[in-house]
Amino acid sequence: MNGEKRDDCMEQMEQKLISIAVPVYNEQDNIDVLHQEIVRYMEPLPYRFELIFVDDGSRDATPLVLDRLTQQDARVRALILARNYGFQTALTCGMENADGAAVITMDGDLQHPPSLLPELIRRWEAGAEVVQTIRKDTEGASLLKKWTSRFFYKMINVISKIHITEGGSDFRLLDRKVVLSFRRFGERAKFIRGIISSIGYRQEFVYFVAPPRMAGVSKFSLGKMLHFALDGITAYSKLPLRIAFYMGLLLGLGSFFLLGHVLFIKFFTEEAVPGWATTSASVFLLGGLQLVGLGIVGEYVGRIFEEVKGRPLYLVRDELRKK
Ligand code: UDP
Ligand code: MG
C-alpha cells in the first residue's frame, strides 16, 4: 500500500460513524430510491455511515429487496422482525441497534426528505444533541388526518406536563449520548415523541414540508392512530384518572344533597313523590359514569399488566448484512 492510499484509509477509519435507522413495513417500491437518495446526500460528507432498515414484518417483497441491497452495499444492514410490531417498536429496534456517534431516524416512504440530512448533521456539529424536525405541512394529506393530528397535539399539551411541538415527526437526529439515555427508558408502550421532548439535552428544530408518500399506501388506519394517541396520553398524563375521581366526588356530593331533599320531603311534607323518571335517569347516568371511570382505570391497569409481564419488546428473525 503506498503512503497516500494508507492515509486515505486511515482518514476513513478516523471518520465518525453516522447511523440512519429506517423502519419499513411493506415498502418494496420505496427502498431503492430511498437508498439512492441517502447515498447521494451522505457520500459527500466527511463521515462514514450505516443504513439500518428494520423490516416490521412486511408481507410484500421488502425482505427480498433488503437482502439484495445488503449484498450490493456493505453500508446497509437489515433487521427482519419476527412479525409486525408497529412503527414505534420498529423504530426502537433501530435505535437499539445503531452504533453511530449520531443516529438519525426517518420514514421509509420519502416523506422525510433525505436532502435535509446535511442540515441535521450541520446542527449536530454545531453542538445540538437533539435535532428535531417539524412538519409544517404535509402535501396531499387528508383534512381529517391534519385535523386529528392538530387536535391530538393540542390535547396532549394541555393534559400532560410535557410539551410536544405540533407537527413533530420521528425524523430526527440524536447524539449518541441521547440514544444511550433513550435506551434506559424501560417502558414497552414507547411514545417516542414524548420521551424525546422530555429528555432534555440541547434541542434544536428544523422545519420542512413533507411531500406525499412516494409509493404504496399509508400504514396508519384511524384505529392505529387512536391507539397511538392513547399510548401518548396514558404514558404522559394521569389526568383521565383524576377526572374520573373528581367526577365521582362531584356526584357523591350532589347525591348527598339529594338525600337531604328526599328526607325533607318524606318527613316534613305530605307530597307523594312518584319520581320514577328522576330515579331511572340517575341510575343511567351513574351507571354510565361508573363504566367510564372503570374503563379509564382498566386502560391503565392493562398497561401495567403489559409492562410487568416483561416480555421482550420485539424478536428479530434475521439480520442481513454483506457476507
Ligand atoms: N411502519 C412500520 N410499521 C407499521 C406501520 C408503519 O414500520 O406497522 C413504517 C412505514 O413503513 C413507514 C413509517 O413507518 O416507513 C411511517 O409510516 P406511514 O408512512 O404509513 O405513516 P404516515 O406517513 O402515513 O403517518
Ligand atoms: Mg408516510
JSON list of N, CA and C and ligand atoms in Angstrom, two decimals, residues 27 107-112 138 145 211-214 217-220, ligand 2:
[
{"chain": "A", "resi": 27, "resn": "GLU", "atom": "N", "xyz": [-42.78, -1.71, 2.08]},
{"chain": "A", "resi": 27, "resn": "GLU", "atom": "CA", "xyz": [-42.28, -0.55, 1.32]},
{"chain": "A", "resi": 27, "resn": "GLU", "atom": "C", "xyz": [-41.41, -0.99, 0.15]},
{"chain": "A", "resi": 107, "resn": "ASP", "atom": "N", "xyz": [-38.64, 7.98, 8.07]},
{"chain": "A", "resi": 107, "resn": "ASP", "atom": "CA", "xyz": [-39.60, 7.07, 7.44]},
{"chain": "A", "resi": 107, "resn": "ASP", "atom": "C", "xyz": [-39.04, 6.51, 6.15]},
{"chain": "A", "resi": 108, "resn": "GLY", "atom": "N", "xyz": [-39.61, 5.39, 5.73]},
{"chain": "A", "resi": 108, "resn": "GLY", "atom": "CA", "xyz": [-39.11, 4.72, 4.53]},
{"chain": "A", "resi": 108, "resn": "GLY", "atom": "C", "xyz": [-39.86, 5.08, 3.27]},
{"chain": "A", "resi": 109, "resn": "ASP", "atom": "N", "xyz": [-40.75, 6.08, 3.33]},
{"chain": "A", "resi": 109, "resn": "ASP", "atom": "CA", "xyz": [-41.58, 6.37, 2.15]},
{"chain": "A", "resi": 109, "resn": "ASP", "atom": "C", "xyz": [-41.22, 7.69, 1.49]},
{"chain": "A", "resi": 110, "resn": "LEU", "atom": "N", "xyz": [-40.05, 8.24, 1.85]},
{"chain": "A", "resi": 110, "resn": "LEU", "atom": "CA", "xyz": [-39.54, 9.51, 1.31]},
{"chain": "A", "resi": 110, "resn": "LEU", "atom": "C", "xyz": [-40.38, 10.72, 1.70]},
{"chain": "A", "resi": 111, "resn": "GLN", "atom": "N", "xyz": [-41.21, 10.57, 2.74]},
{"chain": "A", "resi": 111, "resn": "GLN", "atom": "CA", "xyz": [-41.91, 11.76, 3.24]},
{"chain": "A", "resi": 111, "resn": "GLN", "atom": "C", "xyz": [-40.97, 12.59, 4.12]},
{"chain": "A", "resi": 112, "resn": "HIS", "atom": "N", "xyz": [-39.88, 11.96, 4.54]},
{"chain": "A", "resi": 112, "resn": "HIS", "atom": "CA", "xyz": [-38.84, 12.68, 5.26]},
{"chain": "A", "resi": 112, "resn": "HIS", "atom": "C", "xyz": [-37.68, 12.87, 4.29]},
{"chain": "A", "resi": 138, "resn": "THR", "atom": "N", "xyz": [-48.19, 18.76, 5.31]},
{"chain": "A", "resi": 138, "resn": "THR", "atom": "CA", "xyz": [-47.98, 17.55, 4.53]},
{"chain": "A", "resi": 138, "resn": "THR", "atom": "C", "xyz": [-48.76, 17.70, 3.24]},
{"chain": "A", "resi": 145, "resn": "LYS", "atom": "N", "xyz": [-56.89, 13.81, 8.53]},
{"chain": "A", "resi": 145, "resn": "LYS", "atom": "CA", "xyz": [-55.62, 13.46, 9.16]},
{"chain": "A", "resi": 145, "resn": "LYS", "atom": "C", "xyz": [-54.98, 14.71, 9.77]},
{"chain": "A", "resi": 211, "resn": "PRO", "atom": "N", "xyz": [-43.45, 15.92, 1.54]},
{"chain": "A", "resi": 211, "resn": "PRO", "atom": "CA", "xyz": [-44.09, 15.59, 0.27]},
{"chain": "A", "resi": 211, "resn": "PRO", "atom": "C", "xyz": [-45.03, 14.40, 0.46]},
{"chain": "A", "resi": 212, "resn": "PRO", "atom": "N", "xyz": [-45.91, 14.11, -0.50]},
{"chain": "A", "resi": 212, "resn": "PRO", "atom": "CA", "xyz": [-46.74, 12.92, -0.35]},
{"chain": "A", "resi": 212, "resn": "PRO", "atom": "C", "xyz": [-45.86, 11.67, -0.38]},
{"chain": "A", "resi": 213, "resn": "ARG", "atom": "N", "xyz": [-46.35, 10.55, 0.18]},
{"chain": "A", "resi": 213, "resn": "ARG", "atom": "CA", "xyz": [-45.53, 9.34, 0.18]},
{"chain": "A", "resi": 213, "resn": "ARG", "atom": "C", "xyz": [-45.29, 8.89, -1.25]},
{"chain": "A", "resi": 214, "resn": "MET", "atom": "N", "xyz": [-44.11, 8.28, -1.52]},
{"chain": "A", "resi": 214, "resn": "MET", "atom": "CA", "xyz": [-43.75, 8.00, -2.90]},
{"chain": "A", "resi": 214, "resn": "MET", "atom": "C", "xyz": [-44.58, 6.87, -3.49]},
{"chain": "A", "resi": 217, "resn": "VAL", "atom": "N", "xyz": [-49.27, 2.70, 0.20]},
{"chain": "A", "resi": 217, "resn": "VAL", "atom": "CA", "xyz": [-50.28, 3.45, 0.95]},
{"chain": "A", "resi": 217, "resn": "VAL", "atom": "C", "xyz": [-49.83, 3.65, 2.39]},
{"chain": "A", "resi": 218, "resn": "SER", "atom": "N", "xyz": [-50.43, 4.64, 3.06]},
{"chain": "A", "resi": 218, "resn": "SER", "atom": "CA", "xyz": [-50.12, 4.89, 4.45]},
{"chain": "A", "resi": 218, "resn": "SER", "atom": "C", "xyz": [-50.51, 3.67, 5.28]},
{"chain": "A", "resi": 219, "resn": "LYS", "atom": "N", "xyz": [-49.67, 3.34, 6.27]},
{"chain": "A", "resi": 219, "resn": "LYS", "atom": "CA", "xyz": [-49.93, 2.15, 7.08]},
{"chain": "A", "resi": 219, "resn": "LYS", "atom": "C", "xyz": [-50.73, 2.51, 8.32]},
{"chain": "A", "resi": 220, "resn": "PHE", "atom": "N", "xyz": [-51.14, 3.77, 8.41]},
{"chain": "A", "resi": 220, "resn": "PHE", "atom": "CA", "xyz": [-51.85, 4.17, 9.62]},
{"chain": "A", "resi": 220, "resn": "PHE", "atom": "C", "xyz": [-53.35, 4.31, 9.38]},
{"chain": "B", "resi": 2, "resn": "MG", "atom": "MG", "xyz": [-45.62, 8.29, 5.41]}
]
